[in-house]
Amino acid sequence: MSDNSTKPYLIRSIYEWCNDSGFTPFVSVKAYPELDVPMQYIKNGEIVFNISANAVHALIINNESISFDARFNGIARKLNIPIDAVKGIFAKEVNQGIAFPSEDEEIKNEIAIEKSSDSVQDSLVAQPKTSGKPKLRIIK
């Protein structure tokens, strides 16, 4: 069984929540040189897109990417954003949504989870047996 990421599912669910609630969905994307996006809109290494039905056409959010057609200063562009580049998705009006950890944060979290899992396993294995009468009693 493959280990599917929850990220694209969470993106789709927040997008649907925005639409159902009458909010405008925005995605924050980590900008890097290989990413084909309008460079003049990048600020602090990120670019934010309005992905509402009024702003984009042919929106597809699948497990690998978010793709859509949009206009920037009157120039039509087809964008394909890898899911890994998405930093978060949120509703503009209420500034609620979900932010995803960076790759560095994910690695730190995985290490912390592994360490805590190891310590839990160690504590389960190293339990000494007690002698004497059982501590449980029957209450009628």
CSV table of N, CA and C in Angstrom, one decimal:
chain,number,residue,atom,x,y,z
A,1,MET,N,0.8,-1.2,0.0
A,1,MET,CA,0.0,0.0,0.0
A,1,MET,C,0.9,1.2,0.0
A,2,SER,N,0.6,2.2,-0.9
A,2,SER,CA,1.4,3.4,-1.0
A,2,SER,C,1.1,4.4,0.1
A,3,ASP,N,2.0,5.2,0.5
A,3,ASP,CA,1.9,6.2,1.5
A,3,ASP,C,1.5,7.5,0.9
A,4,ASN,N,0.2,7.8,0.6
A,4,ASN,CA,-0.3,9.0,0.0
A,4,ASN,C,-0.2,10.1,1.0
A,5,SER,N,0.3,11.3,0.5
A,5,SER,CA,0.3,12.5,1.3
A,5,SER,C,-1.1,13.0,1.5
A,6,THR,N,-1.4,13.6,2.7
A,6,THR,CA,-2.7,14.2,3.0
A,6,THR,C,-2.8,15.6,2.4
A,7,LYS,N,-1.6,16.2,2.1
A,7,LYS,CA,-1.6,17.6,1.6
A,7,LYS,C,-2.6,17.9,0.5
A,8,PRO,N,-2.6,17.1,-0.6
A,8,PRO,CA,-3.6,17.5,-1.7
A,8,PRO,C,-5.0,17.4,-1.2
A,9,TYR,N,-5.3,16.4,-0.3
A,9,TYR,CA,-6.7,16.2,0.2
A,9,TYR,C,-7.1,17.4,1.1
A,10,LEU,N,-6.2,17.9,1.9
A,10,LEU,CA,-6.4,19.0,2.7
A,10,LEU,C,-6.6,20.3,1.9
A,11,ILE,N,-5.8,20.4,0.9
A,11,ILE,CA,-6.0,21.6,0.0
A,11,ILE,C,-7.4,21.6,-0.7
A,12,ARG,N,-7.8,20.4,-1.2
A,12,ARG,CA,-9.1,20.4,-1.8
A,12,ARG,C,-10.2,20.6,-0.8
A,13,SER,N,-10.0,20.1,0.4
A,13,SER,CA,-11.1,20.3,1.4
A,13,SER,C,-11.2,21.8,1.8
A,14,ILE,N,-10.1,22.5,2.0
A,14,ILE,CA,-10.2,23.9,2.4
A,14,ILE,C,-10.7,24.7,1.2
A,15,TYR,N,-10.4,24.3,0.0
A,15,TYR,CA,-10.9,25.0,-1.2
A,15,TYR,C,-12.4,24.8,-1.2
A,16,GLU,N,-12.9,23.6,-1.0
A,16,GLU,CA,-14.4,23.4,-1.0
A,16,GLU,C,-15.1,24.2,0.2
A,17,TRP,N,-14.4,24.2,1.3
A,17,TRP,CA,-15.0,24.9,2.5
A,17,TRP,C,-15.1,26.4,2.1
A,18,CYS,N,-14.1,27.0,1.5
A,18,CYS,CA,-14.1,28.4,1.1
A,18,CYS,C,-15.3,28.6,0.1
A,19,ASN,N,-15.4,27.7,-0.9
A,19,ASN,CA,-16.6,27.9,-1.8
A,19,ASN,C,-17.9,27.8,-1.1
A,20,ASP,N,-18.1,26.8,-0.3
A,20,ASP,CA,-19.3,26.6,0.4
A,20,ASP,C,-19.7,27.8,1.4
A,21,SER,N,-18.6,28.4,1.9
A,21,SER,CA,-18.8,29.5,2.9
A,21,SER,C,-18.9,30.9,2.2
A,22,GLY,N,-18.7,30.9,0.9
A,22,GLY,CA,-18.7,32.2,0.2
A,22,GLY,C,-17.4,33.0,0.3
A,23,PHE,N,-16.3,32.3,0.7
A,23,PHE,CA,-15.0,32.9,0.9
A,23,PHE,C,-14.2,32.8,-0.4
A,24,THR,N,-13.1,33.6,-0.5
A,24,THR,CA,-12.2,33.6,-1.6
A,24,THR,C,-11.0,32.7,-1.2
A,25,PRO,N,-10.7,31.6,-1.9
A,25,PRO,CA,-9.6,30.8,-1.6
A,25,PRO,C,-8.3,31.3,-2.2
A,26,PHE,N,-7.3,31.4,-1.4
A,26,PHE,CA,-6.0,31.8,-1.8
A,26,PHE,C,-5.0,30.7,-1.5
A,27,VAL,N,-4.0,30.5,-2.4
A,27,VAL,CA,-2.9,29.6,-2.0
A,27,VAL,C,-1.6,30.3,-2.0
A,28,SER,N,-0.8,30.0,-1.0
A,28,SER,CA,0.5,30.6,-0.8
A,28,SER,C,1.5,29.5,-1.4
A,29,VAL,N,2.4,30.0,-2.2
A,29,VAL,CA,3.3,29.0,-2.9
A,29,VAL,C,4.8,29.5,-2.7
A,30,LYS,N,5.6,28.5,-2.4
A,30,LYS,CA,7.0,28.8,-2.2
A,30,LYS,C,7.6,29.0,-3.6
A,31,ALA,N,8.2,30.2,-3.9
A,31,ALA,CA,8.8,30.5,-5.2
A,31,ALA,C,10.2,30.0,-5.2
A,32,TYR,N,10.6,29.3,-6.2
A,32,TYR,CA,11.9,28.9,-6.5
A,32,TYR,C,12.2,29.1,-7.9
A,33,PRO,N,13.5,29.1,-8.3
A,33,PRO,CA,13.8,29.5,-9.7
A,33,PRO,C,13.2,28.6,-10.8
A,34,GLU,N,13.0,27.3,-10.5
A,34,GLU,CA,12.5,26.4,-11.5
A,34,GLU,C,11.0,26.5,-11.7
A,35,LEU,N,10.3,27.2,-10.8
A,35,LEU,CA,8.9,27.3,-10.8
A,35,LEU,C,8.5,28.4,-11.8
A,36,ASP,N,7.6,28.1,-12.7
A,36,ASP,CA,7.2,29.0,-13.8
A,36,ASP,C,6.0,29.8,-13.3
A,37,VAL,N,6.3,30.9,-12.7
A,37,VAL,CA,5.2,31.8,-12.2
A,37,VAL,C,5.6,33.2,-12.5
A,38,PRO,N,4.7,34.2,-12.5
A,38,PRO,CA,5.1,35.6,-12.8
A,38,PRO,C,6.0,36.1,-11.7
A,39,MET,N,7.2,36.3,-12.1
A,39,MET,CA,8.3,36.7,-11.1
A,39,MET,C,8.0,38.1,-10.4
A,40,GLN,N,7.3,39.0,-11.1
A,40,GLN,CA,7.1,40.3,-10.6
A,40,GLN,C,6.2,40.3,-9.3
A,41,TYR,N,5.5,39.2,-9.1
A,41,TYR,CA,4.6,39.1,-8.0
A,41,TYR,C,5.2,38.3,-6.8
A,42,ILE,N,6.4,37.9,-6.9
A,42,ILE,CA,7.0,37.2,-5.8
A,42,ILE,C,7.5,38.1,-4.7
A,43,LYS,N,7.1,37.9,-3.5
A,43,LYS,CA,7.6,38.7,-2.3
A,43,LYS,C,8.1,37.7,-1.2
A,44,ASN,N,9.3,38.0,-0.8
A,44,ASN,CA,9.9,37.2,0.3
A,44,ASN,C,9.9,35.7,0.0
A,45,GLY,N,10.2,35.4,-1.2
A,45,GLY,CA,10.3,34.0,-1.6
A,45,GLY,C,9.0,33.2,-1.8
A,46,GLU,N,7.9,34.0,-1.8
A,46,GLU,CA,6.6,33.3,-2.0
A,46,GLU,C,5.7,34.1,-2.9
A,47,ILE,N,4.7,33.5,-3.5
A,47,ILE,CA,3.7,34.1,-4.3
A,47,ILE,C,2.3,33.6,-3.9
A,48,VAL,N,1.4,34.5,-3.9
A,48,VAL,CA,0.0,34.1,-3.4
A,48,VAL,C,-0.9,34.3,-4.6
A,49,PHE,N,-1.8,33.2,-4.8
A,49,PHE,CA,-2.7,33.2,-5.9
A,49,PHE,C,-4.1,33.1,-5.4
A,50,ASN,N,-5.0,33.9,-6.0
A,50,ASN,CA,-6.5,33.8,-5.8
A,50,ASN,C,-6.9,32.7,-6.7
A,51,ILE,N,-7.4,31.6,-6.2
A,51,ILE,CA,-7.8,30.5,-7.1
A,51,ILE,C,-9.3,30.3,-7.1
A,52,SER,N,-10.1,31.4,-6.8
A,52,SER,CA,-11.5,31.3,-6.9
A,52,SER,C,-12.0,31.1,-8.3
A,53,ALA,N,-13.2,30.7,-8.5
A,53,ALA,CA,-13.8,30.5,-9.8
A,53,ALA,C,-13.8,31.8,-10.6
A,54,ASN,N,-13.9,32.9,-10.0
A,54,ASN,CA,-13.9,34.2,-10.7
A,54,ASN,C,-12.5,34.6,-11.2
A,55,ALA,N,-11.5,34.1,-10.6
A,55,ALA,CA,-10.1,34.5,-10.9
A,55,ALA,C,-9.4,33.6,-11.8
A,56,VAL,N,-9.7,32.3,-11.8
A,56,VAL,CA,-9.0,31.3,-12.6
A,56,VAL,C,-10.0,30.5,-13.4
A,57,HIS,N,-9.4,29.8,-14.4
A,57,HIS,CA,-10.2,28.9,-15.3
A,57,HIS,C,-9.5,27.6,-15.3
A,58,ALA,N,-10.3,26.5,-15.5
A,58,ALA,CA,-9.7,25.2,-15.7
A,58,ALA,C,-8.9,24.8,-14.5
A,59,LEU,N,-9.4,25.1,-13.3
A,59,LEU,CA,-8.6,24.7,-12.1
A,59,LEU,C,-8.7,23.2,-11.8
A,60,ILE,N,-7.5,22.6,-11.6
A,60,ILE,CA,-7.4,21.2,-11.3
A,60,ILE,C,-6.5,21.1,-10.1
A,61,ILE,N,-7.0,20.4,-9.1
A,61,ILE,CA,-6.2,20.2,-7.9
A,61,ILE,C,-6.1,18.6,-7.8
A,62,ASN,N,-5.0,18.1,-8.2
A,62,ASN,CA,-4.8,16.6,-8.1
A,62,ASN,C,-3.7,16.3,-7.1
A,63,ASN,N,-3.3,15.1,-7.0
A,63,ASN,CA,-2.4,14.7,-5.9
A,63,ASN,C,-0.9,15.2,-6.2
A,64,GLU,N,-0.7,15.6,-7.4
A,64,GLU,CA,0.7,16.1,-7.8
A,64,GLU,C,0.8,17.6,-8.0
A,65,SER,N,-0.3,18.2,-8.4
A,65,SER,CA,-0.2,19.7,-8.7
A,65,SER,C,-1.5,20.4,-8.6
A,66,ILE,N,-1.4,21.7,-8.7
A,66,ILE,CA,-2.5,22.6,-8.8
A,66,ILE,C,-2.3,23.3,-10.2
A,67,SER,N,-3.2,23.1,-11.1
A,67,SER,CA,-3.0,23.8,-12.4
A,67,SER,C,-4.3,24.7,-12.7
A,68,PHE,N,-4.0,25.8,-13.4
A,68,PHE,CA,-5.1,26.7,-13.7
A,68,PHE,C,-4.6,27.7,-14.8
A,69,ASP,N,-5.6,28.3,-15.4
A,69,ASP,CA,-5.3,29.4,-16.3
A,69,ASP,C,-5.7,30.7,-15.6
A,70,ALA,N,-4.9,31.7,-15.8
A,70,ALA,CA,-5.1,33.0,-15.1
A,70,ALA,C,-4.5,34.1,-16.0
A,71,ARG,N,-5.0,35.3,-15.7
A,71,ARG,CA,-4.4,36.5,-16.4
A,71,ARG,C,-3.6,37.4,-15.4
A,72,PHE,N,-2.5,37.8,-15.8
A,72,PHE,CA,-1.6,38.7,-15.0
A,72,PHE,C,-1.3,39.9,-15.9
A,73,ASN,N,-1.8,41.1,-15.5
A,73,ASN,CA,-1.7,42.3,-16.3
A,73,ASN,C,-2.2,42.1,-17.7
A,74,GLY,N,-3.3,41.4,-17.8
A,74,GLY,CA,-3.9,41.1,-19.1
A,74,GLY,C,-3.3,40.0,-19.9
A,75,ILE,N,-2.2,39.4,-19.4
A,75,ILE,CA,-1.5,38.3,-20.2
A,75,ILE,C,-2.0,37.0,-19.6
A,76,ALA,N,-2.5,36.1,-20.5
A,76,ALA,CA,-3.0,34.8,-20.1
A,76,ALA,C,-1.8,33.9,-19.8
A,77,ARG,N,-1.9,33.2,-18.7
A,77,ARG,CA,-0.8,32.2,-18.4
A,77,ARG,C,-1.5,30.9,-17.9
A,78,LYS,N,-0.9,29.8,-18.3
A,78,LYS,CA,-1.3,28.5,-17.7
A,78,LYS,C,-0.2,28.1,-16.7
A,79,LEU,N,-0.7,27.9,-15.4
A,79,LEU,CA,0.3,27.6,-14.4
A,79,LEU,C,0.1,26.2,-13.9
A,80,ASN,N,1.2,25.6,-13.5
A,80,ASN,CA,1.2,24.2,-12.9
A,80,ASN,C,2.1,24.3,-11.7
A,81,ILE,N,1.4,24.3,-10.5
A,81,ILE,CA,2.2,24.4,-9.3
A,81,ILE,C,2.3,23.0,-8.6
A,82,PRO,N,3.5,22.5,-8.4
A,82,PRO,CA,3.6,21.2,-7.7
A,82,PRO,C,3.1,21.3,-6.3
A,83,ILE,N,2.4,20.3,-5.8
A,83,ILE,CA,1.8,20.3,-4.5
A,83,ILE,C,2.9,20.5,-3.4
A,84,ASP,N,4.1,20.1,-3.7
A,84,ASP,CA,5.2,20.3,-2.7
A,84,ASP,C,5.5,21.7,-2.5
A,85,ALA,N,5.2,22.6,-3.5
A,85,ALA,CA,5.5,24.0,-3.4
A,85,ALA,C,4.5,24.8,-2.6
A,86,VAL,N,3.3,24.2,-2.4
A,86,VAL,CA,2.2,24.9,-1.7
A,86,VAL,C,2.5,25.0,-0.2
A,87,LYS,N,2.5,26.2,0.3
A,87,LYS,CA,2.8,26.5,1.7
A,87,LYS,C,1.6,26.5,2.5
A,88,GLY,N,0.4,26.9,1.9
A,88,GLY,CA,-0.8,26.9,2.6
A,88,GLY,C,-2.0,27.3,1.7
A,89,ILE,N,-3.2,27.2,2.2
A,89,ILE,CA,-4.4,27.6,1.6
A,89,ILE,C,-5.3,28.2,2.6
A,90,PHE,N,-5.9,29.4,2.3
A,90,PHE,CA,-6.7,30.1,3.3
A,90,PHE,C,-7.8,30.9,2.6
A,91,ALA,N,-8.8,31.3,3.4
A,91,ALA,CA,-9.9,32.1,3.0
A,91,ALA,C,-9.5,33.6,3.3
A,92,LYS,N,-9.5,34.4,2.2
A,92,LYS,CA,-9.0,35.8,2.3
A,92,LYS,C,-9.8,36.5,3.4
A,93,GLU,N,-11.1,36.4,3.4
A,93,GLU,CA,-12.0,37.2,4.2
A,93,GLU,C,-11.8,37.0,5.7
A,94,VAL,N,-11.5,35.8,6.1
A,94,VAL,CA,-11.4,35.4,7.5
A,94,VAL,C,-10.0,35.0,7.9
A,95,ASN,N,-9.1,34.9,6.9
A,95,ASN,CA,-7.7,34.5,7.2
A,95,ASN,C,-7.6,33.2,7.9
A,96,GLN,N,-8.5,32.3,7.6
A,96,GLN,CA,-8.5,30.9,8.1
A,96,GLN,C,-8.2,29.9,7.0
A,97,GLY,N,-7.5,28.9,7.4
A,97,GLY,CA,-7.1,27.9,6.4
A,97,GLY,C,-6.1,26.9,7.1
A,98,ILE,N,-5.2,26.5,6.3
A,98,ILE,CA,-4.1,25.6,6.8
A,98,ILE,C,-2.8,25.9,6.2
A,99,ALA,N,-1.8,25.9,7.0
A,99,ALA,CA,-0.4,26.2,6.6
A,99,ALA,C,0.3,24.8,6.7
A,100,PHE,N,1.2,24.5,5.7
A,100,PHE,CA,1.9,23.3,5.7
A,100,PHE,C,3.3,23.6,6.1
A,101,PRO,N,3.9,22.7,6.9
A,101,PRO,CA,5.3,22.9,7.3
A,101,PRO,C,6.3,22.8,6.1
A,102,SER,N,7.4,23.5,6.2
A,102,SER,CA,8.4,23.4,5.1
A,102,SER,C,9.1,22.0,5.2
A,103,GLU,N,9.9,21.7,4.2
A,103,GLU,CA,10.5,20.4,4.2
A,103,GLU,C,11.4,20.2,5.4
A,104,ASP,N,12.1,21.3,5.8
A,104,ASP,CA,13.0,21.2,7.0
A,104,ASP,C,12.1,20.9,8.3
A,105,GLU,N,11.0,21.6,8.4
A,105,GLU,CA,10.1,21.4,9.5
A,105,GLU,C,9.6,20.0,9.5
A,106,GLU,N,9.2,19.4,8.3
A,106,GLU,CA,8.7,18.1,8.2
A,106,GLU,C,9.8,17.1,8.7
A,107,ILE,N,11.0,17.3,8.3
A,107,ILE,CA,12.1,16.4,8.7
A,107,ILE,C,12.3,16.4,10.2
A,108,LYS,N,12.3,17.6,10.8
A,108,LYS,CA,12.4,17.7,12.3
A,108,LYS,C,11.2,17.0,13.0
A,109,ASN,N,10.0,17.2,12.4
A,109,ASN,CA,8.8,16.6,13.0
A,109,ASN,C,9.0,15.0,12.9
A,110,GLU,N,9.4,14.5,11.8
A,110,GLU,CA,9.6,13.1,11.6
A,110,GLU,C,10.6,12.5,12.6
A,111,ILE,N,11.7,13.2,12.8
A,111,ILE,CA,12.7,12.8,13.8
A,111,ILE,C,12.1,12.8,15.2
A,112,ALA,N,11.4,13.9,15.5
A,112,ALA,CA,10.8,13.9,16.9
A,112,ALA,C,9.8,12.8,17.1
A,113,ILE,N,9.0,12.5,16.1
A,113,ILE,CA,8.0,11.4,16.2
A,113,ILE,C,8.8,10.1,16.4
A,114,GLU,N,9.8,9.9,15.6
A,114,GLU,CA,10.6,8.6,15.7
A,114,GLU,C,11.2,8.5,17.1
A,115,LYS,N,11.7,9.6,17.6
A,115,LYS,CA,12.3,9.5,19.0
A,115,LYS,C,11.3,9.3,20.0
A,116,SER,N,10.1,9.9,19.9
A,116,SER,CA,9.1,9.7,20.9
A,116,SER,C,8.5,8.3,20.8
A,117,SER,N,8.5,7.8,19.6
A,117,SER,CA,8.0,6.4,19.4
A,117,SER,C,9.0,5.4,20.0
A,118,ASP,N,10.3,5.7,19.8
A,118,ASP,CA,11.3,4.8,20.4
A,118,ASP,C,11.2,4.8,21.9
A,119,SER,N,11.0,6.0,22.5
A,119,SER,CA,11.0,6.1,24.0
A,119,SER,C,9.7,5.4,24.5
A,120,VAL,N,8.6,5.5,23.8
A,120,VAL,CA,7.4,4.8,24.2
A,120,VAL,C,7.6,3.2,24.1
A,121,GLN,N,8.2,2.8,23.1
A,121,GLN,CA,8.5,1.3,23.0
A,121,GLN,C,9.4,0.9,24.1
A,122,ASP,N,10.5,1.7,24.4
A,122,ASP,CA,11.4,1.3,25.4
A,122,ASP,C,10.7,1.2,26.8
A,123,SER,N,9.8,2.2,27.1
A,123,SER,CA,9.1,2.1,28.3
A,123,SER,C,8.1,0.9,28.4
A,124,LEU,N,7.6,0.5,27.2
A,124,LEU,CA,6.7,-0.6,27.2
A,124,LEU,C,7.4,-1.9,27.4
A,125,VAL,N,8.6,-2.0,26.9
A,125,VAL,CA,9.4,-3.2,27.0
A,125,VAL,C,10.0,-3.4,28.4
A,126,ALA,N,10.5,-2.3,29.0
A,126,ALA,CA,11.2,-2.4,30.2
A,126,ALA,C,10.4,-2.3,31.5
A,127,GLN,N,9.1,-2.8,31.5
A,127,GLN,CA,8.3,-2.8,32.6
A,127,GLN,C,8.6,-4.0,33.5
A,128,PRO,N,9.0,-3.8,34.7
A,128,PRO,CA,9.3,-4.9,35.6
A,128,PRO,C,7.9,-5.5,36.1
A,129,LYS,N,8.0,-6.8,36.4
A,129,LYS,CA,6.8,-7.5,36.9
A,129,LYS,C,6.8,-7.3,38.4
A,130,THR,N,5.6,-7.1,38.9
A,130,THR,CA,5.4,-7.0,40.4
A,130,THR,C,4.9,-8.3,40.9
A,131,SER,N,5.4,-8.6,42.1
A,131,SER,CA,4.9,-9.8,42.8
A,131,SER,C,3.9,-9.4,43.8
A,132,GLY,N,3.2,-10.4,44.3
A,132,GLY,CA,2.2,-10.2,45.3
A,132,GLY,C,0.8,-10.3,44.8
A,133,LYS,N,-0.1,-9.9,45.6
A,133,LYS,CA,-1.5,-10.0,45.2
A,133,LYS,C,-1.9,-9.1,44.1
A,134,PRO,N,-2.9,-9.4,43.3
A,134,PRO,CA,-3.4,-8.5,42.3
A,134,PRO,C,-4.0,-7.3,43.0
A,135,LYS,N,-3.9,-6.2,42.3
A,135,LYS,CA,-4.5,-4.9,42.9
A,135,LYS,C,-5.9,-4.7,42.6
A,136,LEU,N,-6.5,-5.5,41.7
A,136,LEU,CA,-7.9,-5.3,41.3
A,136,LEU,C,-8.8,-6.1,42.3
A,137,ARG,N,-9.9,-5.6,42.5
A,137,ARG,CA,-10.9,-6.3,43.4
A,137,ARG,C,-12.3,-6.2,42.7
A,138,ILE,N,-13.1,-7.1,43.0
A,138,ILE,CA,-14.5,-7.2,42.4
A,138,ILE,C,-15.4,-6.4,43.4
A,139,ILE,N,-16.2,-5.5,42.8
A,139,ILE,CA,-17.2,-4.7,43.6
A,139,ILE,C,-18.5,-5.2,43.1
A,140,LYS,N,-19.4,-5.5,44.0
A,140,LYS,CA,-20.7,-6.0,43.7
A,140,LYS,C,-21.7,-4.9,44.0
